[in-house]
mmCIF file of C-alpha atoms and ligand atoms in Angstrom:
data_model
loop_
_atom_site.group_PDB
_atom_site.id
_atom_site.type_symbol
_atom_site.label_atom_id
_atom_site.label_comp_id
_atom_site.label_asym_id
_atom_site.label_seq_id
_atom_site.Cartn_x
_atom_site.Cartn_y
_atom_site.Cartn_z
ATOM 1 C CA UNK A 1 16.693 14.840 -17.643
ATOM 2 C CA UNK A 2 20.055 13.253 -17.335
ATOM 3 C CA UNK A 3 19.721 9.108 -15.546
ATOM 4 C CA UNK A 4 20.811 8.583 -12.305
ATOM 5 C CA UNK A 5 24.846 7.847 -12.698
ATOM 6 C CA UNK A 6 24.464 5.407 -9.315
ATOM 7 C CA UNK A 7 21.734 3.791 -7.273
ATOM 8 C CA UNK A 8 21.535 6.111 -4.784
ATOM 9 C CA UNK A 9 20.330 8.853 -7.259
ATOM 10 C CA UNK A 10 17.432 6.628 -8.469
ATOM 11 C CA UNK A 11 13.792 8.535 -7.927
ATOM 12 C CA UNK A 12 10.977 7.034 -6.845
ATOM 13 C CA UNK A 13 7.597 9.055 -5.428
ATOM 14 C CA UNK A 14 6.421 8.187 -2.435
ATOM 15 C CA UNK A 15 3.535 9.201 -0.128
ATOM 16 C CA UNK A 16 4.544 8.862 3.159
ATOM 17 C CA UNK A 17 7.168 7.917 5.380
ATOM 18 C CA UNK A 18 5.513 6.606 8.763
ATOM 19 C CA UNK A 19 8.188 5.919 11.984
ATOM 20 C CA UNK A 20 7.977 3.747 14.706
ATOM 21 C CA UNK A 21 5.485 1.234 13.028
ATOM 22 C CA UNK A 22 4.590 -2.285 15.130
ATOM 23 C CA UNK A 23 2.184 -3.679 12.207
ATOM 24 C CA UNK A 24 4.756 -3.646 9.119
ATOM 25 C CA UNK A 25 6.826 -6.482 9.898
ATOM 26 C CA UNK A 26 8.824 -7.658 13.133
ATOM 27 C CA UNK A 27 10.298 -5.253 15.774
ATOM 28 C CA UNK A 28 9.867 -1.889 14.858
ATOM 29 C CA UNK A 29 9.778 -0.213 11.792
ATOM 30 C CA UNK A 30 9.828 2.653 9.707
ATOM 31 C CA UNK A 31 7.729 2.595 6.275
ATOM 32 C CA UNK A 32 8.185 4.032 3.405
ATOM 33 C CA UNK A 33 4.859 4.390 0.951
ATOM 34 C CA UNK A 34 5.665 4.188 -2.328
ATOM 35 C CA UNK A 35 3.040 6.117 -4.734
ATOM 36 C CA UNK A 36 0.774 3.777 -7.268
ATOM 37 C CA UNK A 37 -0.804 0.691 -7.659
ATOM 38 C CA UNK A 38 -1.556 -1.052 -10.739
ATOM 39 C CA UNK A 39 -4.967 -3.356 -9.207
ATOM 40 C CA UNK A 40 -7.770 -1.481 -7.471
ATOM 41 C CA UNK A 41 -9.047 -3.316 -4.271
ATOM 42 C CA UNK A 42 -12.896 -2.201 -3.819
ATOM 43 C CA UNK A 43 -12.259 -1.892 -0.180
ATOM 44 C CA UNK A 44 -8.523 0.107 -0.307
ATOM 45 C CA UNK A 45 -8.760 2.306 2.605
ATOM 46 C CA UNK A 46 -5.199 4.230 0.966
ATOM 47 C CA UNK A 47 -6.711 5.618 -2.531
ATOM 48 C CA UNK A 48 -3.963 8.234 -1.995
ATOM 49 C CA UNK A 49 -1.989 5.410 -3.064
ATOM 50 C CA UNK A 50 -3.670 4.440 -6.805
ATOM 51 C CA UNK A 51 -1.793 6.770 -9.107
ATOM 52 C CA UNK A 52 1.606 6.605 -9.673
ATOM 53 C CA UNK A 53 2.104 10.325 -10.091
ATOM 54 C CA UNK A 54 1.813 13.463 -7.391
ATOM 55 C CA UNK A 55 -1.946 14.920 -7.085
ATOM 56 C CA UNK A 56 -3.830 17.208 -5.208
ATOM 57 C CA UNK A 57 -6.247 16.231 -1.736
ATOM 58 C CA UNK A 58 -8.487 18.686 -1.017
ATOM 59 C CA UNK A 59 -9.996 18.389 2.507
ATOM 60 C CA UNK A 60 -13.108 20.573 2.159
ATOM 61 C CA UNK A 61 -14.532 21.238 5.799
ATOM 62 C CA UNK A 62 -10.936 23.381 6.096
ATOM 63 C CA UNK A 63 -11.174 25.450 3.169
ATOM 64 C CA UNK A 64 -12.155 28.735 4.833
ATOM 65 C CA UNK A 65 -12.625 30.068 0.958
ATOM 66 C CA UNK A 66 -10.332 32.583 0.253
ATOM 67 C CA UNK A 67 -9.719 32.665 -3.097
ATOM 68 C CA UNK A 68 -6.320 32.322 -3.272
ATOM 69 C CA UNK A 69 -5.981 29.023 -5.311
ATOM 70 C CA UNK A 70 -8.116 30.671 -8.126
ATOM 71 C CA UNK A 71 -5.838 33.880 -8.696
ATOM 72 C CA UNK A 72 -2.656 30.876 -9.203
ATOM 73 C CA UNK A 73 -4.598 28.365 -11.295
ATOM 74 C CA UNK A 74 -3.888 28.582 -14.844
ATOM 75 C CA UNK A 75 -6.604 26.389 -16.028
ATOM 76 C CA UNK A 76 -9.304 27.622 -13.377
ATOM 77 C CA UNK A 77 -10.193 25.235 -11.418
ATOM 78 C CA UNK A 78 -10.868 26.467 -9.058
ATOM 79 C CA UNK A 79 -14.146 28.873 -8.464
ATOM 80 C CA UNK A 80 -15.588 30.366 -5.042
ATOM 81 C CA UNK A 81 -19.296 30.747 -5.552
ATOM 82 C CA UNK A 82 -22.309 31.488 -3.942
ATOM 83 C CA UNK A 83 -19.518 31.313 -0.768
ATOM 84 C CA UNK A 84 -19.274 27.342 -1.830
ATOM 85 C CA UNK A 85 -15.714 26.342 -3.462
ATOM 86 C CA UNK A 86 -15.503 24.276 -6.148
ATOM 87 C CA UNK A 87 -12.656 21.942 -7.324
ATOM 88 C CA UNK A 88 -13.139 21.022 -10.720
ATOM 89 C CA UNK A 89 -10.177 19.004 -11.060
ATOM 90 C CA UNK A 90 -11.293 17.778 -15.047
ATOM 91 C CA UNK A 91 -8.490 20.035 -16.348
ATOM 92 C CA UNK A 92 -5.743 19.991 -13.892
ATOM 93 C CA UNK A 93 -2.152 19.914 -15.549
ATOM 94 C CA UNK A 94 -0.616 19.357 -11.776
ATOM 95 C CA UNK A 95 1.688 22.392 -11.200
ATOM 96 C CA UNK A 96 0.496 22.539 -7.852
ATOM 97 C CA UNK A 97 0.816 25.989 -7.628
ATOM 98 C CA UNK A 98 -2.511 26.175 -5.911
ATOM 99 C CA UNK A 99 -1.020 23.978 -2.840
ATOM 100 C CA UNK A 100 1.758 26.575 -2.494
ATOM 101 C CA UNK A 101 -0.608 29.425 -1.740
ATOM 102 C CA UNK A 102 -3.819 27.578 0.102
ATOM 103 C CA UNK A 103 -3.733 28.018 4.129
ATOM 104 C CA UNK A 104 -5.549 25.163 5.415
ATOM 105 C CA UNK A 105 -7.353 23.019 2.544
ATOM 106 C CA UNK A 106 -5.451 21.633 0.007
ATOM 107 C CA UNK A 107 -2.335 19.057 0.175
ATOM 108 C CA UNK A 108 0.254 17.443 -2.350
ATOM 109 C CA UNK A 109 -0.036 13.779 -2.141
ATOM 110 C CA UNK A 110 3.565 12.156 -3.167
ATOM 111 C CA UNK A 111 6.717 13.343 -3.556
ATOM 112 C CA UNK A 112 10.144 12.821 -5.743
ATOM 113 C CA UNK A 113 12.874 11.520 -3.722
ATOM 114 C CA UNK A 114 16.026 9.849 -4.277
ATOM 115 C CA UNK A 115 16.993 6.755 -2.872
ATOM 116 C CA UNK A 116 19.716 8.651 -0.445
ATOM 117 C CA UNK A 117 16.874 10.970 0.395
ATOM 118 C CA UNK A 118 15.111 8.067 1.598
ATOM 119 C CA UNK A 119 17.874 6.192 3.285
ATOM 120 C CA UNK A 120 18.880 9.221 5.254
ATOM 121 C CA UNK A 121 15.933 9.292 6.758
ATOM 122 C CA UNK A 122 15.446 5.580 7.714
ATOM 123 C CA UNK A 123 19.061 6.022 9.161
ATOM 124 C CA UNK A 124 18.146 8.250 11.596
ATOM 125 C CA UNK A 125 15.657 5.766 13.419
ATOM 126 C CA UNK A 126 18.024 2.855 13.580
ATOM 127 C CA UNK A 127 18.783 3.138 17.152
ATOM 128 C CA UNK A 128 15.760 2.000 17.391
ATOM 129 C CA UNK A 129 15.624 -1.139 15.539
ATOM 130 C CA UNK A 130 17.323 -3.125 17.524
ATOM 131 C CA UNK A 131 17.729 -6.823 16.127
ATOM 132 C CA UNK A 132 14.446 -7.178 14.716
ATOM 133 C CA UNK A 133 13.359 -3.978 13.434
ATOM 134 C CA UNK A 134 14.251 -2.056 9.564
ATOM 135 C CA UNK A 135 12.539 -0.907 6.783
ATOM 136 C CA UNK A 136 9.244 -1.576 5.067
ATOM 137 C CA UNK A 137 8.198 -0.890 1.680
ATOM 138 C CA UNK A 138 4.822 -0.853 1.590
ATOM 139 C CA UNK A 139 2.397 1.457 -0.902
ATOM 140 C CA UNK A 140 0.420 1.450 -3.294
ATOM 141 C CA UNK A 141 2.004 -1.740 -4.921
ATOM 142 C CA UNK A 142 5.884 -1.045 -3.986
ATOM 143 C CA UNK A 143 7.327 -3.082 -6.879
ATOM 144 C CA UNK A 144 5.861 -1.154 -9.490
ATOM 145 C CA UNK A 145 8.855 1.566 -8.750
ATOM 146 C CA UNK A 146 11.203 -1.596 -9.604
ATOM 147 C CA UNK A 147 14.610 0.352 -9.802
ATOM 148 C CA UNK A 148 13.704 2.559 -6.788
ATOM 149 C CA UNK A 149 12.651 -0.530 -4.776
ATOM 150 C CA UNK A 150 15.664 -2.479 -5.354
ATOM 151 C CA UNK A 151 17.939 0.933 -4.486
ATOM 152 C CA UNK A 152 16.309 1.085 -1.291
ATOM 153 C CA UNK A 153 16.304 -2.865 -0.523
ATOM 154 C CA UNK A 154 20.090 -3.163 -1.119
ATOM 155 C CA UNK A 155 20.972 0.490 0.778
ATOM 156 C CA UNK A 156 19.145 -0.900 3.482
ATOM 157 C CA UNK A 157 21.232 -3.939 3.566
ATOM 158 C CA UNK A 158 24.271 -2.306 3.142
ATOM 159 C CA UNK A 159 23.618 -0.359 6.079
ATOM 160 C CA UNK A 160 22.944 -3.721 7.836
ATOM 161 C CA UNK A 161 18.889 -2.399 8.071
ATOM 162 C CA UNK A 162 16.496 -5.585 7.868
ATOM 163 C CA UNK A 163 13.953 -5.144 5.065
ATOM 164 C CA UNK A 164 10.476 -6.214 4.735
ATOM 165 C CA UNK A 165 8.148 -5.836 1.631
ATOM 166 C CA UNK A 166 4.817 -5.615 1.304
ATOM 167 C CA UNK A 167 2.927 -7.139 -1.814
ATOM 168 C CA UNK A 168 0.149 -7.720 -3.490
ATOM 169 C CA UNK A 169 2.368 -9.801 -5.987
ATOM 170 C CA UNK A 170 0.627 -8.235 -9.506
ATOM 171 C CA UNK A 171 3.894 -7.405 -11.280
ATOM 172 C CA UNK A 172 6.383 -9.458 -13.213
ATOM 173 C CA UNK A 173 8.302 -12.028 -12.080
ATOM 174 C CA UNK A 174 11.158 -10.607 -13.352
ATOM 175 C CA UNK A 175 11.052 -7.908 -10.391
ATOM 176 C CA UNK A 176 10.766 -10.308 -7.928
ATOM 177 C CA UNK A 177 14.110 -11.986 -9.397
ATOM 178 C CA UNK A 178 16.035 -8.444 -8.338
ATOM 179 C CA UNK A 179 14.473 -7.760 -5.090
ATOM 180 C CA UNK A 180 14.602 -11.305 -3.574
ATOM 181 C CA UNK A 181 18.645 -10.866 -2.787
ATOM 182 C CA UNK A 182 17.368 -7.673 -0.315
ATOM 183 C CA UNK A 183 14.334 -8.601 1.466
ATOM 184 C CA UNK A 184 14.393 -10.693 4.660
ATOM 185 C CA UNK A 185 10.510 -10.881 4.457
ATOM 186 C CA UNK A 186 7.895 -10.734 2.133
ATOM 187 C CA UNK A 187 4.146 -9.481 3.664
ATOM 188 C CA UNK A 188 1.860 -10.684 0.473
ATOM 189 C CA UNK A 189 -1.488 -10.369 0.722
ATOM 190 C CA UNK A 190 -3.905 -12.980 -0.386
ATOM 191 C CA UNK A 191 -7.480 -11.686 -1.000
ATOM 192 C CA UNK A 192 -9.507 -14.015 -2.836
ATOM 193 C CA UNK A 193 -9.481 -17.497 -3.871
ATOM 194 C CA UNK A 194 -12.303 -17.459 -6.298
ATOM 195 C CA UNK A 195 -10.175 -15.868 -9.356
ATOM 196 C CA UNK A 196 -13.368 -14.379 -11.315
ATOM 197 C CA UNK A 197 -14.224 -13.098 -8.074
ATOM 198 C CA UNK A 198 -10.685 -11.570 -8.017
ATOM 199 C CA UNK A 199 -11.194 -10.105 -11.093
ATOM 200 C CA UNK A 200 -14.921 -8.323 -10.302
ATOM 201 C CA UNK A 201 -13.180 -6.907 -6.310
ATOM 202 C CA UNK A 202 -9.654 -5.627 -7.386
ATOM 203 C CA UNK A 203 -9.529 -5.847 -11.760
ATOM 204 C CA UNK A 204 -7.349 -8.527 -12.519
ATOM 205 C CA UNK A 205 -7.916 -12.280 -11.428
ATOM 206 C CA UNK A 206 -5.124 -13.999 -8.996
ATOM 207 C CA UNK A 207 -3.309 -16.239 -11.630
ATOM 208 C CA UNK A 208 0.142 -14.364 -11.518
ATOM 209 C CA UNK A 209 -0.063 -13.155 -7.910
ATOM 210 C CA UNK A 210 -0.086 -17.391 -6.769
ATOM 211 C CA UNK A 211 2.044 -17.953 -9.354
ATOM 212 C CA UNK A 212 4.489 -15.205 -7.844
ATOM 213 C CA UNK A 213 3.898 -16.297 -4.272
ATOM 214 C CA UNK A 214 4.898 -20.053 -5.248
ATOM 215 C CA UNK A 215 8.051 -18.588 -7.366
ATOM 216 C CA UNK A 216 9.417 -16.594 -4.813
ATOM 217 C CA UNK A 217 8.656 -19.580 -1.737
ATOM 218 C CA UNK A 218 10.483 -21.913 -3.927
ATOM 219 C CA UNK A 219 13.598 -19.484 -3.993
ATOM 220 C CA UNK A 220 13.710 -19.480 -0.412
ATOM 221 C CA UNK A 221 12.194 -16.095 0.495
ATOM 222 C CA UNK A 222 10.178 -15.769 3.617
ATOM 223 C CA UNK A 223 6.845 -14.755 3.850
ATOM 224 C CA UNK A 224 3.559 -14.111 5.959
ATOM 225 C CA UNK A 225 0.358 -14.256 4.258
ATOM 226 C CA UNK A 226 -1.691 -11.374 4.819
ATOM 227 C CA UNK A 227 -5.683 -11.725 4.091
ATOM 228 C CA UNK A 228 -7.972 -8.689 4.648
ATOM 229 C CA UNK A 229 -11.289 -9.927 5.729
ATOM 230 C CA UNK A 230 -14.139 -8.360 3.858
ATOM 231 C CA UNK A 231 -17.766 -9.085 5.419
ATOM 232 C CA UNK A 232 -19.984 -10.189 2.455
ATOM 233 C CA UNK A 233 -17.032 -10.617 -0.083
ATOM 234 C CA UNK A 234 -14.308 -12.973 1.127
ATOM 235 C CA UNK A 235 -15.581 -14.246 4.715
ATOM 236 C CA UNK A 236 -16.659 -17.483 3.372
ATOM 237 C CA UNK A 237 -15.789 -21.004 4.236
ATOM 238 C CA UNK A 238 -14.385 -21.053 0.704
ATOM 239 C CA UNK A 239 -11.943 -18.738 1.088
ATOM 240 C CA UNK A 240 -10.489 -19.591 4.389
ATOM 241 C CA UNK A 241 -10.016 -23.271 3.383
ATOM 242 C CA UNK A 242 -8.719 -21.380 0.324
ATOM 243 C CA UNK A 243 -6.233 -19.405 2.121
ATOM 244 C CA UNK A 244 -5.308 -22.931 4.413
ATOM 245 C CA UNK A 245 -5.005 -24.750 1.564
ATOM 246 C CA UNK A 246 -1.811 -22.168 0.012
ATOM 247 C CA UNK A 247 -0.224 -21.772 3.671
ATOM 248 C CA UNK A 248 -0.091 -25.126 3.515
ATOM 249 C CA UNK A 249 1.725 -25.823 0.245
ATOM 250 C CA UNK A 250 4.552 -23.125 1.095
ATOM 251 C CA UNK A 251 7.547 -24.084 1.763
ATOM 252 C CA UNK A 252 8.634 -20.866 3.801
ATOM 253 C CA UNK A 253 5.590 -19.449 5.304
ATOM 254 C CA UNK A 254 6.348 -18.308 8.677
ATOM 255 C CA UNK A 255 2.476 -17.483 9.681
ATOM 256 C CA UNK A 256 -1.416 -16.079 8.468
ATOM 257 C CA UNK A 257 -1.933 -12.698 9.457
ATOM 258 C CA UNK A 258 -5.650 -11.749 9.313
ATOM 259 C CA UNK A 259 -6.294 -8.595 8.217
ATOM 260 C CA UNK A 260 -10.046 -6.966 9.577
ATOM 261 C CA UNK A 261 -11.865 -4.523 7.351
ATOM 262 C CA UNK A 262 -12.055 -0.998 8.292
ATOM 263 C CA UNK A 263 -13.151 1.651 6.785
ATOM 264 C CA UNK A 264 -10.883 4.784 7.809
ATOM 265 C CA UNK A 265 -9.784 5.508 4.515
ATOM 266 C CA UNK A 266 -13.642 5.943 3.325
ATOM 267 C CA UNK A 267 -12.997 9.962 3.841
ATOM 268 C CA UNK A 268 -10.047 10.069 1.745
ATOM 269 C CA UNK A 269 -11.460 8.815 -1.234
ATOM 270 C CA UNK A 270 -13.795 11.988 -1.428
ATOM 271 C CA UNK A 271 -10.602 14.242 -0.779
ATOM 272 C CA UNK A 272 -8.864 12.261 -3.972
ATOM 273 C CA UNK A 273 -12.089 13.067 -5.666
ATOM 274 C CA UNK A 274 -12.652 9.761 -6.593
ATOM 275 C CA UNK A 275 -15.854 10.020 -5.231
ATOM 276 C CA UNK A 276 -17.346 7.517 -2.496
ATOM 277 C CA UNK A 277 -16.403 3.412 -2.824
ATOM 278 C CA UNK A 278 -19.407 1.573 -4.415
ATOM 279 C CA UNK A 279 -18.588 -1.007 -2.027
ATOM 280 C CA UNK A 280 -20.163 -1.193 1.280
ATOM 281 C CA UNK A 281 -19.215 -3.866 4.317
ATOM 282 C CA UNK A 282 -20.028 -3.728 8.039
ATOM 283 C CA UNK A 283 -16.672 -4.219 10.555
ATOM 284 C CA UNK A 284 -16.355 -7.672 12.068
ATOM 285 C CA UNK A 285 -15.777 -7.283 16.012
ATOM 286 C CA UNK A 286 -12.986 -8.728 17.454
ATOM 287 C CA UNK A 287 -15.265 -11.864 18.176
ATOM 288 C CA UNK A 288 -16.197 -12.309 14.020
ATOM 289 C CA UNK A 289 -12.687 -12.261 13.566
ATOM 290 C CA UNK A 290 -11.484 -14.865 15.958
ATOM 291 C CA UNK A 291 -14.109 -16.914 14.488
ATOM 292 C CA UNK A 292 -12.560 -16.548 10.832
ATOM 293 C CA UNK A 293 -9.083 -17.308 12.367
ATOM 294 C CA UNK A 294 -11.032 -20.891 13.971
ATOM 295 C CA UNK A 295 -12.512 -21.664 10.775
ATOM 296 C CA UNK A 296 -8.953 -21.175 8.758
ATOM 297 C CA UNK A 297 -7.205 -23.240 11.735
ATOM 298 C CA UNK A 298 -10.022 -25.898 10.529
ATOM 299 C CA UNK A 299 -8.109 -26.877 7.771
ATOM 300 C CA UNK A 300 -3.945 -26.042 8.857
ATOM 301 C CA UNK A 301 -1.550 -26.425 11.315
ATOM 302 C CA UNK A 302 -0.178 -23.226 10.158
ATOM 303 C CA UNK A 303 -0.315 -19.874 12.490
ATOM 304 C CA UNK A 304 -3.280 -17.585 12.005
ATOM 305 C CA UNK A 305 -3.081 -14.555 13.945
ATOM 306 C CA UNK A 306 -4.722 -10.879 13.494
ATOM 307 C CA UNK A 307 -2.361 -8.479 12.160
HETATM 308 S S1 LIG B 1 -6.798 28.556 -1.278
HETATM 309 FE FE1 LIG B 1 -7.390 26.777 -0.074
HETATM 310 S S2 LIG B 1 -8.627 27.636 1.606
HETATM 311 FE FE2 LIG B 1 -8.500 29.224 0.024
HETATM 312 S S3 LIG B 1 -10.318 28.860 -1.240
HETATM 313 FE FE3 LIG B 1 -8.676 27.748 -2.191
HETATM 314 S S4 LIG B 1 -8.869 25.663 -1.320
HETATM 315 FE FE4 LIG B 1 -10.045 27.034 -0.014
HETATM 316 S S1 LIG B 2 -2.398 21.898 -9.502
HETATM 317 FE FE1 LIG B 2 -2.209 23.646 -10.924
HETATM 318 S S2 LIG B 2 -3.652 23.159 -12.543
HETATM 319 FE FE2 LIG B 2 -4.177 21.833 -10.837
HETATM 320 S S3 LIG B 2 -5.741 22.915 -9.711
HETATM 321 FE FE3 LIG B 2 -3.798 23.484 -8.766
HETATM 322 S S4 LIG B 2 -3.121 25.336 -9.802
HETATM 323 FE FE4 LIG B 2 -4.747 24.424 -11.050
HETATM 324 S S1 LIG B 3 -3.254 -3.688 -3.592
HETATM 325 FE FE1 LIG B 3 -3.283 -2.448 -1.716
HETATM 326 S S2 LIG B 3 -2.953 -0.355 -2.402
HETATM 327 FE FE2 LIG B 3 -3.515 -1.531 -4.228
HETATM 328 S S3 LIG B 3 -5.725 -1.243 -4.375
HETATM 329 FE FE3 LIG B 3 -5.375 -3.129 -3.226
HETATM 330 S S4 LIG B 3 -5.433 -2.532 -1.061
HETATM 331 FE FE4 LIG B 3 -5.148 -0.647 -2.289
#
């Protein structure tokens, strides 16, 4: 394959694009998913998100089994029996030829687009942006498509589109360095103070993401803290004077948003077949979660809202 001759020709794969958004940033917003994540969250309610290339959902309660997908699979992995499918997805080479023919059941998750691909379509809901509104990049982790990112950052700009980026913050610095000169606002989640407990809820331990966070504060950028609240994993009094104690040593933090647990994407992770999340939490009601935002205002001056 021949490389992109100019930015706008840069691919990235991306999951979703999602219009008229109030929750990704200020005004409103359109969002672009981008496709992989290199950390896995044991509460991630977007597992559609974890790998960085195109795969298959299969939604099983509307597969009305007929067959179709086994006549186009060339590695059978499909099999219809005892009027049960199955989806044995051990041998899959991705050709998605079984998507093309299934009515009702199965679904392509991610796509190849270019940058103008992308920025077409953001362009269409501008109107709507008014002062405050743009793009967000959100994913998945969005800066592990570095090039793409940055293509879609500075089109946005040059179409005088605000940009927002949302972060978990677990990739090089150096990627920062080319985005910061395109993003008006960074949303960059902070999950866990304890670092070993880091480590054991999402793989890797937070040493580079607050690192990151500090680098990118100290350059100027702006940025809202975003903290999921996990019953039984991160609502502790360590953690919130944890997450007080960072918003208070940025330079450029405009607020906390709290972030409740939910657990709508526990359905998707058997269509992924990735099987069930080992990790089970209740939902804190919405007076559990003003508590957390009391106990966090314990220790700052700083804004704590829900997201
Ligand atoms: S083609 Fe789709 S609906 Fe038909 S058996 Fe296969 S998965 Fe089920
Ligand atoms: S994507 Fe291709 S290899 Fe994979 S199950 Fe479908 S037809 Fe078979
Ligand atoms: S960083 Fe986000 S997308 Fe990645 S695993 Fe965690 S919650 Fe999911």
């Amino acid at each position: 394959m021949s490389s992109p001759s100019t930015e706008k020709e840069i691919r990235g794969n991306i999951f979703n694009i999602q219009r008229y958004c109030t929750h990704d940033g200020p005004g409103i917003r359109t969002t672009v998913f981008l496709k992989g994540c290199p950390i896995r969250c044991a509460w991630c309610h977007n597992p559609e998100s974890h790998d960085f290339k195109s795969e298959i959902g299969y939604n099983e309660s509307s597969c009305i089994k007929c067959g179709k997908c086994i006549a186009v699979c060339p590695v059978h992995c499909h099999t219809v029996m005892d009027g049960k499918h199955v989806f044995d997805r051990a041998n899959c080479i991705r050709c998605f030829k079984c998507v093309e023919v299934c009515p009702s059941a199965l679904e392509k998750i991610g796509k190849s687009v270019t940058v103008q691909e992308v920025l077409d379509e953001v362009a269409e809901d501008k109107i709507f942006y008014k002062d405050a509104g743009g793009i967000t990049l959100s994913g998945g982790e969005p800066l592990s498509q570095a090039e793409f990112a940055v293509g879609l950052l500075k089109g946005a700009k040059e179409m005088g589109i605000t940009t927002c980026v949302e972060t978990g913050g677990f990739v090089g610095y150096e990627v920062f360095e080319k985005v910061l000169p395109y993003v008006d606002l960074f949303l960059y989640d902070y999950k866990l103070t304890d670092s070993g407990l880091h480590k054991k809820y999402t793989g890797v331990d937070n040493t580079l993401i607050l690192e990151n966070l500090f680098r990118i504060d100290e350059s100027g950028a702006k940025i809202i803290l975003r903290c999921p609240i996990i019953p039984g994993v991160n609502d502790t009094e360590e953690h919130f004077s944890g997450i007080a104690r960072v918003a208070n040593s940025l330079k450029n933090l405009i607020k906390v948003e709290i972030e409740p647990a939910h657990t709508i994407g526990d359905m998707k992770y058997e269509q992924m077949g990735y099987g069930r999340p080992d990790l089970k939490y209740g939902v804190p009601d919405s007076e559990e979660v003003l508590l957390c935002i009391d106990k966090i205002k314990k220790y700052t001056s700083v804004t704590v809202k829900k997201s």
